[in-house]
Tab-separated table of C-alpha atoms and ligand atoms in Angstrom:
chain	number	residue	atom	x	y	z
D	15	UNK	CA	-3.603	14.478	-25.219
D	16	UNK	CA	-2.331	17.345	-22.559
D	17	UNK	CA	1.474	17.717	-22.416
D	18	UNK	CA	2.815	15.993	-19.612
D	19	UNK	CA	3.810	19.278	-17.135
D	20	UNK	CA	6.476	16.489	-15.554
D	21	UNK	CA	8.845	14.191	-16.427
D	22	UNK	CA	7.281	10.567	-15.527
D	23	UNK	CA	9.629	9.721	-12.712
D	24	UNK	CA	7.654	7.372	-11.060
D	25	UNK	CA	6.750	5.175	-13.491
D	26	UNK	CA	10.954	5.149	-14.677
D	27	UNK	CA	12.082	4.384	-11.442
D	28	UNK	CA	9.557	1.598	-11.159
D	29	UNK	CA	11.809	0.427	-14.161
D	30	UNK	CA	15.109	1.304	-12.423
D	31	UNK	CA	15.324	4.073	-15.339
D	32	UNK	CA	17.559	7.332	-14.585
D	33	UNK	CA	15.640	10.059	-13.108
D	34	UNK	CA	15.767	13.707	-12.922
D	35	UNK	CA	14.669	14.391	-9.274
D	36	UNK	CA	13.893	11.638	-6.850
D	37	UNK	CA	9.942	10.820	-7.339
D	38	UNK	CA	7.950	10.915	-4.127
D	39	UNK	CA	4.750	9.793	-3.031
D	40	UNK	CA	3.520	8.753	0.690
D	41	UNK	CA	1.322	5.809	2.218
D	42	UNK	CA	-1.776	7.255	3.791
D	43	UNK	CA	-1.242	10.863	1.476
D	44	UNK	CA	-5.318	11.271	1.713
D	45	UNK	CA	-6.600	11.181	4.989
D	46	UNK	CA	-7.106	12.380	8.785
D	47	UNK	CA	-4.653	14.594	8.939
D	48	UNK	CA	-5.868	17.031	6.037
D	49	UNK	CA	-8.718	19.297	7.102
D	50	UNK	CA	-10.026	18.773	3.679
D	51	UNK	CA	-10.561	15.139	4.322
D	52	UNK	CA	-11.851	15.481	7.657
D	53	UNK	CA	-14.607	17.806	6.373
D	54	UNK	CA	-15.840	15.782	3.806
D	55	UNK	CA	-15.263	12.883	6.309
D	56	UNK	CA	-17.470	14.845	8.692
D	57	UNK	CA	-20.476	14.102	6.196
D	58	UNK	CA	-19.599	10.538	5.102
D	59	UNK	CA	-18.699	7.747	6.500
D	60	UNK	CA	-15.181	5.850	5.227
D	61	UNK	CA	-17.503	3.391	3.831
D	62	UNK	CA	-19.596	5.825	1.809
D	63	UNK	CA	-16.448	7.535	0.501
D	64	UNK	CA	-15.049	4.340	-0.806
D	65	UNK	CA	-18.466	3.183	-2.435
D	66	UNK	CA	-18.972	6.412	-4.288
D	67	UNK	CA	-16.638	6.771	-7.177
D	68	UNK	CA	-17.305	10.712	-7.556
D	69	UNK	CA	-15.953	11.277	-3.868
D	70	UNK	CA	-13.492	8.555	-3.489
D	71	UNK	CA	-12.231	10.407	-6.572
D	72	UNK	CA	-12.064	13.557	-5.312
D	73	UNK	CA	-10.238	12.590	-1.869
D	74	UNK	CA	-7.431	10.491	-4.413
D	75	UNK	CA	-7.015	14.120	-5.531
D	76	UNK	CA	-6.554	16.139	-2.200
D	77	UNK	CA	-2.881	15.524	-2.133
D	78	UNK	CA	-2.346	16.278	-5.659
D	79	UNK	CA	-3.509	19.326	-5.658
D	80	UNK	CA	-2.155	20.384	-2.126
D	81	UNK	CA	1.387	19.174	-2.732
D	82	UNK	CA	4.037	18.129	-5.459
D	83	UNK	CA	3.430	14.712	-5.667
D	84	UNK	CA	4.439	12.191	-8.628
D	85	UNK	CA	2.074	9.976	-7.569
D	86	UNK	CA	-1.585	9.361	-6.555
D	87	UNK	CA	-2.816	6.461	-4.717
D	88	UNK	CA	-6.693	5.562	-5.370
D	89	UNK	CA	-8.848	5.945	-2.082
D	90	UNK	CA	-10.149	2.655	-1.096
D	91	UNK	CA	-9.204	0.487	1.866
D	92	UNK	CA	-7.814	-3.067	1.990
D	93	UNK	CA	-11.052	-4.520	3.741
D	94	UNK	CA	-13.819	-4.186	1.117
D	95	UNK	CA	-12.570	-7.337	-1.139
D	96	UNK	CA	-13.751	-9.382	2.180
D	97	UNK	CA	-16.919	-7.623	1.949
D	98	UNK	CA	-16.751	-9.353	-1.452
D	99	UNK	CA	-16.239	-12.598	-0.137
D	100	UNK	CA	-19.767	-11.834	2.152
D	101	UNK	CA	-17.757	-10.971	5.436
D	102	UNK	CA	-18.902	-8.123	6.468
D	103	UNK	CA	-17.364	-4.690	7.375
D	104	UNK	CA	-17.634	-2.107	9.529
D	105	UNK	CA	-15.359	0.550	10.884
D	106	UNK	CA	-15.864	1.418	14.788
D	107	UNK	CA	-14.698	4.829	15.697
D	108	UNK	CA	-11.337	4.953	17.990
D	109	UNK	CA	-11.525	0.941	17.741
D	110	UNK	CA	-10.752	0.579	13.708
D	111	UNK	CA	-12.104	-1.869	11.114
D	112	UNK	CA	-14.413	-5.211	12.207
D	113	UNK	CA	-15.415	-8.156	10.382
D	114	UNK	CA	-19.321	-9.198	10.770
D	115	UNK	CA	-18.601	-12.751	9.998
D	116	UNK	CA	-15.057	-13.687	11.173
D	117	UNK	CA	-13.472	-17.276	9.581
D	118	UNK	CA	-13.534	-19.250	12.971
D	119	UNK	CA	-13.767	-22.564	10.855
D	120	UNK	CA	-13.075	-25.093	8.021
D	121	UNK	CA	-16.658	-24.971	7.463
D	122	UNK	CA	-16.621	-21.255	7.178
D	123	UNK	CA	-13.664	-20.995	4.867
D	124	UNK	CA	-15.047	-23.819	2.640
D	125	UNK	CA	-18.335	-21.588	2.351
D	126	UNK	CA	-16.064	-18.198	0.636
D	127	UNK	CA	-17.796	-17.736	-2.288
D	128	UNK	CA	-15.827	-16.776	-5.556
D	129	UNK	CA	-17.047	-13.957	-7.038
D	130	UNK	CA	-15.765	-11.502	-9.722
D	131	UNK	CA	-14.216	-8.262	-9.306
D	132	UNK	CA	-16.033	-6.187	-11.866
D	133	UNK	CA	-19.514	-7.192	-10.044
D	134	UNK	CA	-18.038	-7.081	-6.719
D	135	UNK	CA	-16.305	-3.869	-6.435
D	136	UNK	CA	-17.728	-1.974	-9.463
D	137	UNK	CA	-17.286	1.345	-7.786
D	138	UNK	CA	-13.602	1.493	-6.800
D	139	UNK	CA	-13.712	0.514	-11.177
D	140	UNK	CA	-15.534	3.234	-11.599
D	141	UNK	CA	-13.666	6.019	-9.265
D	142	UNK	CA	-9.825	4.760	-11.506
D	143	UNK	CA	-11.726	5.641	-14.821
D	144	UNK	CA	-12.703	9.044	-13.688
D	145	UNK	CA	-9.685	10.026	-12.400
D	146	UNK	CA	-7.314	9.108	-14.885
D	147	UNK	CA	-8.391	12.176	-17.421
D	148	UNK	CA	-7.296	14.743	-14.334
D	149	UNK	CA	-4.355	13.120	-13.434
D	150	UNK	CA	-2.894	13.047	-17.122
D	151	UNK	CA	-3.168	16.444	-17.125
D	152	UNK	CA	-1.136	16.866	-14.549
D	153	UNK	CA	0.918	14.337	-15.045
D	154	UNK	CA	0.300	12.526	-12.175
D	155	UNK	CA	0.123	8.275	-12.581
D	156	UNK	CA	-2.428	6.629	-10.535
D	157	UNK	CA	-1.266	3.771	-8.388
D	158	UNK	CA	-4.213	0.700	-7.554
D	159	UNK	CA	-3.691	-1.430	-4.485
D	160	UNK	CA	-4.932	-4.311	-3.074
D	161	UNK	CA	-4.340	-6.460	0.449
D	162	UNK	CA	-1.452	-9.814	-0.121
D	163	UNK	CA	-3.155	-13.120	1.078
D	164	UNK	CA	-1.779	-12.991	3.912
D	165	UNK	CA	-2.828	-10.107	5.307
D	166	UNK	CA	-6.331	-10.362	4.234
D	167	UNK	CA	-6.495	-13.708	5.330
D	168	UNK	CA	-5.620	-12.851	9.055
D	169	UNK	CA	-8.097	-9.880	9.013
D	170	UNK	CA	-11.060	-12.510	7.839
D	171	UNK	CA	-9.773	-15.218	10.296
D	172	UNK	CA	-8.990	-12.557	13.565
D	173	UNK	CA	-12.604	-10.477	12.667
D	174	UNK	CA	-9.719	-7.029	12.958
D	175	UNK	CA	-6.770	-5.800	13.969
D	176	UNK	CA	-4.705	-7.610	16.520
D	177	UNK	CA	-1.085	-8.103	17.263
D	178	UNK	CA	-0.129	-10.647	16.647
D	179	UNK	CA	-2.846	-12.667	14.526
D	180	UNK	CA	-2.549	-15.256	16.874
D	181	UNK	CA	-5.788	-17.061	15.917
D	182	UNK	CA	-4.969	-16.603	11.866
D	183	UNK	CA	-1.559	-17.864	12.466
D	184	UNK	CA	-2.826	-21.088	14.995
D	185	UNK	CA	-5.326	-21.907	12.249
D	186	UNK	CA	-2.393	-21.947	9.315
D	187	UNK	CA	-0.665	-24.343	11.441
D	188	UNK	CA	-3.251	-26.778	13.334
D	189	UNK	CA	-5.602	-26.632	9.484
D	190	UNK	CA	-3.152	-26.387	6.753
D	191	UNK	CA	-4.993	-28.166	4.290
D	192	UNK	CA	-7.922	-25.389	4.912
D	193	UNK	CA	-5.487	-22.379	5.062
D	194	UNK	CA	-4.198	-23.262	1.663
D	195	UNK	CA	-7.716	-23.261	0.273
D	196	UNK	CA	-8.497	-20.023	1.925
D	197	UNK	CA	-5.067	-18.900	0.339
D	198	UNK	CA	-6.008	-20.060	-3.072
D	199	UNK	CA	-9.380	-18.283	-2.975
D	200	UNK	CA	-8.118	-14.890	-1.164
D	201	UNK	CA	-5.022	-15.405	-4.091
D	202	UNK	CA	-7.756	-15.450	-6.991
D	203	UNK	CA	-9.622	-12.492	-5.996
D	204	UNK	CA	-7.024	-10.312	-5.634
D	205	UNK	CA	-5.558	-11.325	-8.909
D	206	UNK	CA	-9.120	-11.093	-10.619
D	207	UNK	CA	-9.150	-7.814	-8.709
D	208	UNK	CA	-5.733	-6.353	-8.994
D	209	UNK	CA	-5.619	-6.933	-12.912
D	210	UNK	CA	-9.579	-5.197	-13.243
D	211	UNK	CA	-7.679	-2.068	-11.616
D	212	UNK	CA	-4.899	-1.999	-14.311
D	213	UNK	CA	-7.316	-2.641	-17.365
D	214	UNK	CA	-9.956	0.252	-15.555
D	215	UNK	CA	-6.292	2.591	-15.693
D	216	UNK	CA	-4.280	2.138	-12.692
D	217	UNK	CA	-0.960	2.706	-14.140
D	218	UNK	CA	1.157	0.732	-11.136
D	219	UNK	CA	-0.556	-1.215	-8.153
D	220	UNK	CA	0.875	-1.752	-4.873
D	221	UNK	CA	-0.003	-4.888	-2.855
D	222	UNK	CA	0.483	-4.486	0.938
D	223	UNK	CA	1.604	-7.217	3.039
D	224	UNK	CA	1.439	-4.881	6.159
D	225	UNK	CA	1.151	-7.704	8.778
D	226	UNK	CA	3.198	-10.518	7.350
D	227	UNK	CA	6.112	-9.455	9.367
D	228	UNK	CA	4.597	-11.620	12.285
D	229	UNK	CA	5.509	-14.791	10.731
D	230	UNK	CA	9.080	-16.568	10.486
D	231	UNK	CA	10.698	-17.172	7.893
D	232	UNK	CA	9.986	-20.741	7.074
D	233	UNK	CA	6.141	-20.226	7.978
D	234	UNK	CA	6.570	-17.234	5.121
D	235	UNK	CA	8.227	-19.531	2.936
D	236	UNK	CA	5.884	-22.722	3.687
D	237	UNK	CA	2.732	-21.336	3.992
D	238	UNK	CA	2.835	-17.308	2.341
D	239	UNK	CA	5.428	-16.983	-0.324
D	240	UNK	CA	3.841	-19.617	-2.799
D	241	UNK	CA	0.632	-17.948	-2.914
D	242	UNK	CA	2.268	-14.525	-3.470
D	243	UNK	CA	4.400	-16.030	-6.198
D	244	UNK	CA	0.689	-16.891	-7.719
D	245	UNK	CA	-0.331	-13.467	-7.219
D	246	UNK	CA	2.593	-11.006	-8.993
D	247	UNK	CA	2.902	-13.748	-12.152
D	248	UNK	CA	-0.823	-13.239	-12.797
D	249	UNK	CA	0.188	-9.712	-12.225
D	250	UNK	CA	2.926	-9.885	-15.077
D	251	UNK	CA	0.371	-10.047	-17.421
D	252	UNK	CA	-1.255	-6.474	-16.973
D	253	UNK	CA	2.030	-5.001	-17.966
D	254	UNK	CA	2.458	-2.393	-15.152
D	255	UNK	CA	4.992	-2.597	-12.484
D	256	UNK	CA	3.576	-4.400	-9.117
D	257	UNK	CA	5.076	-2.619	-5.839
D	258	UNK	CA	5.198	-5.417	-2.584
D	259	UNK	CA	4.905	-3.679	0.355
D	260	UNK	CA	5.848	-5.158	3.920
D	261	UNK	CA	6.783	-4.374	7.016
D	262	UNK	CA	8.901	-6.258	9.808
D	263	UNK	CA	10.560	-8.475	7.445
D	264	UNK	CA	14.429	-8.038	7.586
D	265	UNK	CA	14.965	-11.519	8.610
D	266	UNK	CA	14.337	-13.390	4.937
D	267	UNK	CA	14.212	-10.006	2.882
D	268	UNK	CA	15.871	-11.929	0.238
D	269	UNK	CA	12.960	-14.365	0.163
D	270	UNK	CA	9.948	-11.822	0.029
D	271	UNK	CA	12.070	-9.726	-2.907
D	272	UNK	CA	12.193	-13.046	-4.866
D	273	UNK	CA	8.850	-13.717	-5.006
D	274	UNK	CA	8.398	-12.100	-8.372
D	275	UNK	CA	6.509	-8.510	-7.671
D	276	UNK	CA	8.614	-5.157	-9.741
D	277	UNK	CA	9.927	-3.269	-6.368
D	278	UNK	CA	9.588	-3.646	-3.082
D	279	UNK	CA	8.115	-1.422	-0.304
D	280	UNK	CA	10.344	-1.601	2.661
D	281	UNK	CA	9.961	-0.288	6.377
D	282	UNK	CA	12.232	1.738	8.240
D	283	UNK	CA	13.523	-1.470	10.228
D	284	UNK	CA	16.635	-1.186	8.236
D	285	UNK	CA	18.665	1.643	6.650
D	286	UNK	CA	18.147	1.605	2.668
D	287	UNK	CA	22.012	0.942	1.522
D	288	UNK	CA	21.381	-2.613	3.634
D	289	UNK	CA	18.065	-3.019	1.844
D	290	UNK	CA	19.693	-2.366	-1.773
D	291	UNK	CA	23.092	-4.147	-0.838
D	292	UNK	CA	21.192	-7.058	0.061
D	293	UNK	CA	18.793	-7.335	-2.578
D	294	UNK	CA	21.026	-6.433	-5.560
D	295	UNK	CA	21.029	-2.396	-6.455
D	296	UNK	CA	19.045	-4.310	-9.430
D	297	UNK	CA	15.737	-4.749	-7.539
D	298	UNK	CA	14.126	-0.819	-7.571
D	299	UNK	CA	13.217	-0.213	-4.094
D	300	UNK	CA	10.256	2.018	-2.232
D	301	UNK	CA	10.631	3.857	0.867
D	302	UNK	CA	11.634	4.166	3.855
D	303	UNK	CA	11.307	7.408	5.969
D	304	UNK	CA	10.065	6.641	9.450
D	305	UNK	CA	6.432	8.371	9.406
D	306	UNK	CA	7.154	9.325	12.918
D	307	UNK	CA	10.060	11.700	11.525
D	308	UNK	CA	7.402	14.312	9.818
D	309	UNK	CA	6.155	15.086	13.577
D	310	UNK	CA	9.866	16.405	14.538
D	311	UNK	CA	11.072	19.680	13.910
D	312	UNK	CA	12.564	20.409	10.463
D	313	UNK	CA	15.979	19.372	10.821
D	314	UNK	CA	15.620	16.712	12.476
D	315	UNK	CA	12.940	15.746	9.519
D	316	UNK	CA	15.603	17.280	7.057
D	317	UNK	CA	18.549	14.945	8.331
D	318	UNK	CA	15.822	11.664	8.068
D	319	UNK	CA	15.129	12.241	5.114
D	320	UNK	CA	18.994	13.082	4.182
D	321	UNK	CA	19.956	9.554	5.490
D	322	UNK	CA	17.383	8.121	3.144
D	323	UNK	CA	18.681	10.181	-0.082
D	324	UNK	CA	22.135	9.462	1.219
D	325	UNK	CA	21.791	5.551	1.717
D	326	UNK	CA	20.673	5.640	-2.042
D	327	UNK	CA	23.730	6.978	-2.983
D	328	UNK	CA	21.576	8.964	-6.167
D	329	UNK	CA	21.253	5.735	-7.935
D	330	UNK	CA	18.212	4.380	-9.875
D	331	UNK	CA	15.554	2.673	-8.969
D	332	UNK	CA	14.386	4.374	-5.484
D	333	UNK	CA	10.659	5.917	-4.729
D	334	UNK	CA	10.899	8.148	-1.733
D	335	UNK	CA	8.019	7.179	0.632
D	336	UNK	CA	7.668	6.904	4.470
D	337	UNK	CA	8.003	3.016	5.847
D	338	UNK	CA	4.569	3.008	6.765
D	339	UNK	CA	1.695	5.234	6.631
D	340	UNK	CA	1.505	8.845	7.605
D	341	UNK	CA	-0.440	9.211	11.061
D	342	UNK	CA	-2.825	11.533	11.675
D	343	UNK	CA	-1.075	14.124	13.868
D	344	UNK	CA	1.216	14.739	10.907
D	345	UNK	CA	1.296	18.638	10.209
D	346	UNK	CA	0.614	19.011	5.858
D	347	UNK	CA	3.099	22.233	5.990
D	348	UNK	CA	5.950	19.147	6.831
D	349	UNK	CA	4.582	17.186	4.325
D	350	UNK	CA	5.165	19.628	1.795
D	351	UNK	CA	8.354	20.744	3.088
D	352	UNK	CA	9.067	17.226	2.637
D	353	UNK	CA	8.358	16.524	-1.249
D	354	UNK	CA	9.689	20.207	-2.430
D	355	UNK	CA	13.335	18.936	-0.454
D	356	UNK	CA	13.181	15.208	-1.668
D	357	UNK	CA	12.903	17.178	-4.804
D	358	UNK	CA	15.690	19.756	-4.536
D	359	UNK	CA	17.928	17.739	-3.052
D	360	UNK	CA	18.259	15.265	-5.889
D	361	UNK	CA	18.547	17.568	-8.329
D	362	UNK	CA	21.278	19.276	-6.716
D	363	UNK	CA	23.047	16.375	-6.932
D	364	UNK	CA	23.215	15.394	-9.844
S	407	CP3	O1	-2.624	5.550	1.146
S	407	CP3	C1	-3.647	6.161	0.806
S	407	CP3	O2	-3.742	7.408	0.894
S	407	CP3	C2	-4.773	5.406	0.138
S	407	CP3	C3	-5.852	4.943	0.925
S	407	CP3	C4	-5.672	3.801	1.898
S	407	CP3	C5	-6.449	3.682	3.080
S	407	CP3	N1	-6.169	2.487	3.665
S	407	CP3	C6	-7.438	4.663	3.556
S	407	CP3	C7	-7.833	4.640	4.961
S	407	CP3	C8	-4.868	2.666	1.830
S	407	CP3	C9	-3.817	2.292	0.806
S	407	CP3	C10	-5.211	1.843	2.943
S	407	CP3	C11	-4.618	0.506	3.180
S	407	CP3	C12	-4.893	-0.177	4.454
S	407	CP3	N2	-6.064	-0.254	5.116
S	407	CP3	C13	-3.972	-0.986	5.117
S	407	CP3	C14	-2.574	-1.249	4.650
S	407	CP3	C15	-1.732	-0.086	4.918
S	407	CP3	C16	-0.895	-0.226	6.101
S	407	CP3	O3	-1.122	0.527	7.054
S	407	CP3	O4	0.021	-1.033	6.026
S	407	CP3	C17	-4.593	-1.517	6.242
S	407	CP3	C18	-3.962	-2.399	7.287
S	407	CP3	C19	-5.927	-1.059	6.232
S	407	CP3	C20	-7.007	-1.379	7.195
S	407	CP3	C21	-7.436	-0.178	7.931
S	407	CP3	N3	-8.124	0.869	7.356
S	407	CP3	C22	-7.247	0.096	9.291
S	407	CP3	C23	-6.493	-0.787	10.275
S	407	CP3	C24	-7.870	1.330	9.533
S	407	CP3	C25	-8.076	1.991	10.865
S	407	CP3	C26	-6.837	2.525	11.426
S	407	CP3	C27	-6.805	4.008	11.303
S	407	CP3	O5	-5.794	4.548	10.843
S	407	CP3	O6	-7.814	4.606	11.703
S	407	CP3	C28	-8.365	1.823	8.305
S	407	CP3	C29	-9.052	3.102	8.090
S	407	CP3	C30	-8.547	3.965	6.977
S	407	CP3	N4	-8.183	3.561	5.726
S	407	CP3	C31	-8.428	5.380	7.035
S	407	CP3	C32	-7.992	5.814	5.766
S	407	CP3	C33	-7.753	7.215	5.286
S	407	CP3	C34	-8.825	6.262	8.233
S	407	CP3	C35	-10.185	6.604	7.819
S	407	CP3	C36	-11.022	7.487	8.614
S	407	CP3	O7	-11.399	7.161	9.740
S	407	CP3	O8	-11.383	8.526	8.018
């Protein structure tokens, strides 16, 4: 085995171990706004690059290489498990992703077939066990991901982005019986799906409940939270910590952090000292620069991200990472201003 050239902060402040420097990784670190990506992207579609595990393997690497990262995220997307589940998939230029066959009915949800991850989505398989030689010798733990219920289930139901998943959110309340088997099925592919990542050698997976903020807090804890509480204890079993990611949900914070995931991803709705004064400074916590921040000048960037180191007060158990992902106007120079002063910083202080 290669020496590790850094200390494994990630993975110890996943555990809410002491850390030398505050690790850093970002939400959306390979894409659009890296000329790299958007040459390679020029000659592939996002669909290609996600189905080939030699180039979804080399775009996972693009921010490694360009800046000092401790993590990588695999390149995927949330949307191909429902390609799984025979939906359908496309991605329209300037519109975003589209599903073929939308869930408009019982009849439709009762016909999701339950297939198996491995024959599914043998590629994305394929892309973790090639890149896990590279990234050990840099170092560098690989972080899987999947989509929560939830948020996969409104995609399948709305047929795409929306704002409010008005029709997802209708159908959960008018068909609960069929939501809940939609839930259960969604529940058991991403488990099936999550846990092939780990054993392929993602050493941490993330599960992003981007759009779950739309609901209240008693249709989270009625109709959401007990098929999430499914999903991180079949988790437990792979061993590595399981990030939950969510945006928009200050109002029952408490509830989403007890559902049983490692850490939790949090937004820039709230300053972090609220987050980790609410939740217990127990409960390691992920985030929460406002993306927006990286397209201000530098100190106004530098004070952001001071507020965030600040809030944290240098204690355990915090992964600095922007509340949602980066967007494409984002200049890579800020970026890796960014990780080289979440870097310093902490270990000036200490
Ligand atoms: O973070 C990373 O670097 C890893 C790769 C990654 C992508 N999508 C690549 C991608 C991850 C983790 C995702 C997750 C994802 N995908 C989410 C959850 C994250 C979040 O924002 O909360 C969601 C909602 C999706 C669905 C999706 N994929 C949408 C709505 C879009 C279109 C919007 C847009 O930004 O254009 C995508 C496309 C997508 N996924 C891109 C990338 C790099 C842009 C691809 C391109 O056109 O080249």
């Amino acid at each position: 085995m290669p020496s590790s050239p850094r200390p494994p902060r990630f993975l110890q402040a996943c555990r809410g171990e002491a850390v030398d420097a505050t690790p850093v990784w970002l939400m959306r670190q390979a894409g659009r706004y890296m000329a790299e990506y958007r040459d390679l992207r020029s000659r592939h579609t996002l669909l290609e690059l996600i189905a080939n595990p030699e180039l979804a393997a080399e775009v996972t690497l693009m921010p490694v290489k360009r800046f000092d990262l401790d993590a990588a995220i695999l390149f995927s997307d949330l949307l191909p498990p429902l390609v799984a589940l025979g939906l359908g998939l496309e991605f329209v230029k300037d519109e975003g992703p589209r599903i073929l066959r939308p869930l408009r009915t019982v009849r439709d949800i009762d016909l999701v077939p339950c297939p198996s991850a491995e024959e599914s989505l043998p590629e994305t398989l394929a892309a973790i066990r090639m890149l896990r030689p590279e990234l050990d010798t840099r170092g560098v733990p690989l972080i899987g991901f999947g989509g929560a219920p939830f948020t996969l289930a409104a995609y399948a139901i709305e047929g795409g982005g929306s704002r409010g998943y008005d029709r997802a959110r209708t159908l959960m309340l008018s068909e609960p019986a069929a939501w809940q088997r939609l839930m259960k099925k969604i529940t058991a592919f991403q488990a099936d799906y999550l846990t092939a990542q780990a054993k392929a050698g993602a050493q941490a997976l993330q599960v992003f409940d981007s759009w779950v903020g739309v609901l209240g807090q008693a249709e989270y804890q009625r109709y959401v939270a007990p098929y999430n509480k499914q999903l991180f204890a079949a988790l437990k079993k792979t061993g590595v910590p399981v990030i939950h990611f969510t945006t928009r949900t200050a109002a029952y914070l408490e509830d989403v952090a007890a559902d049983g995931s490692d850490l939790l991803g949090v937004d820039a709705q709230l300053p972090i000292a609220t987050v980790r004064n609410r939740l217990g400074w127990n409960k390691p916590v992920q985030g929460n620069l406002e993306p927006l921040a990286l397209l201000a000048p530098w100190h106004e960037l530098k004070h952001r991200i001071d507020e965030v180191l600040d809030g944290n007060q240098g204690r355990p158990g915090h992964i600095f990472n922007v509340g949602h992902g980066l967007v494409p106007s984002t200049d890579p120079d800020a970026v890796a201003r960014l990780v080289d002063y979440v870097h310093e910083r902490a270990a000036v202080s200490r």
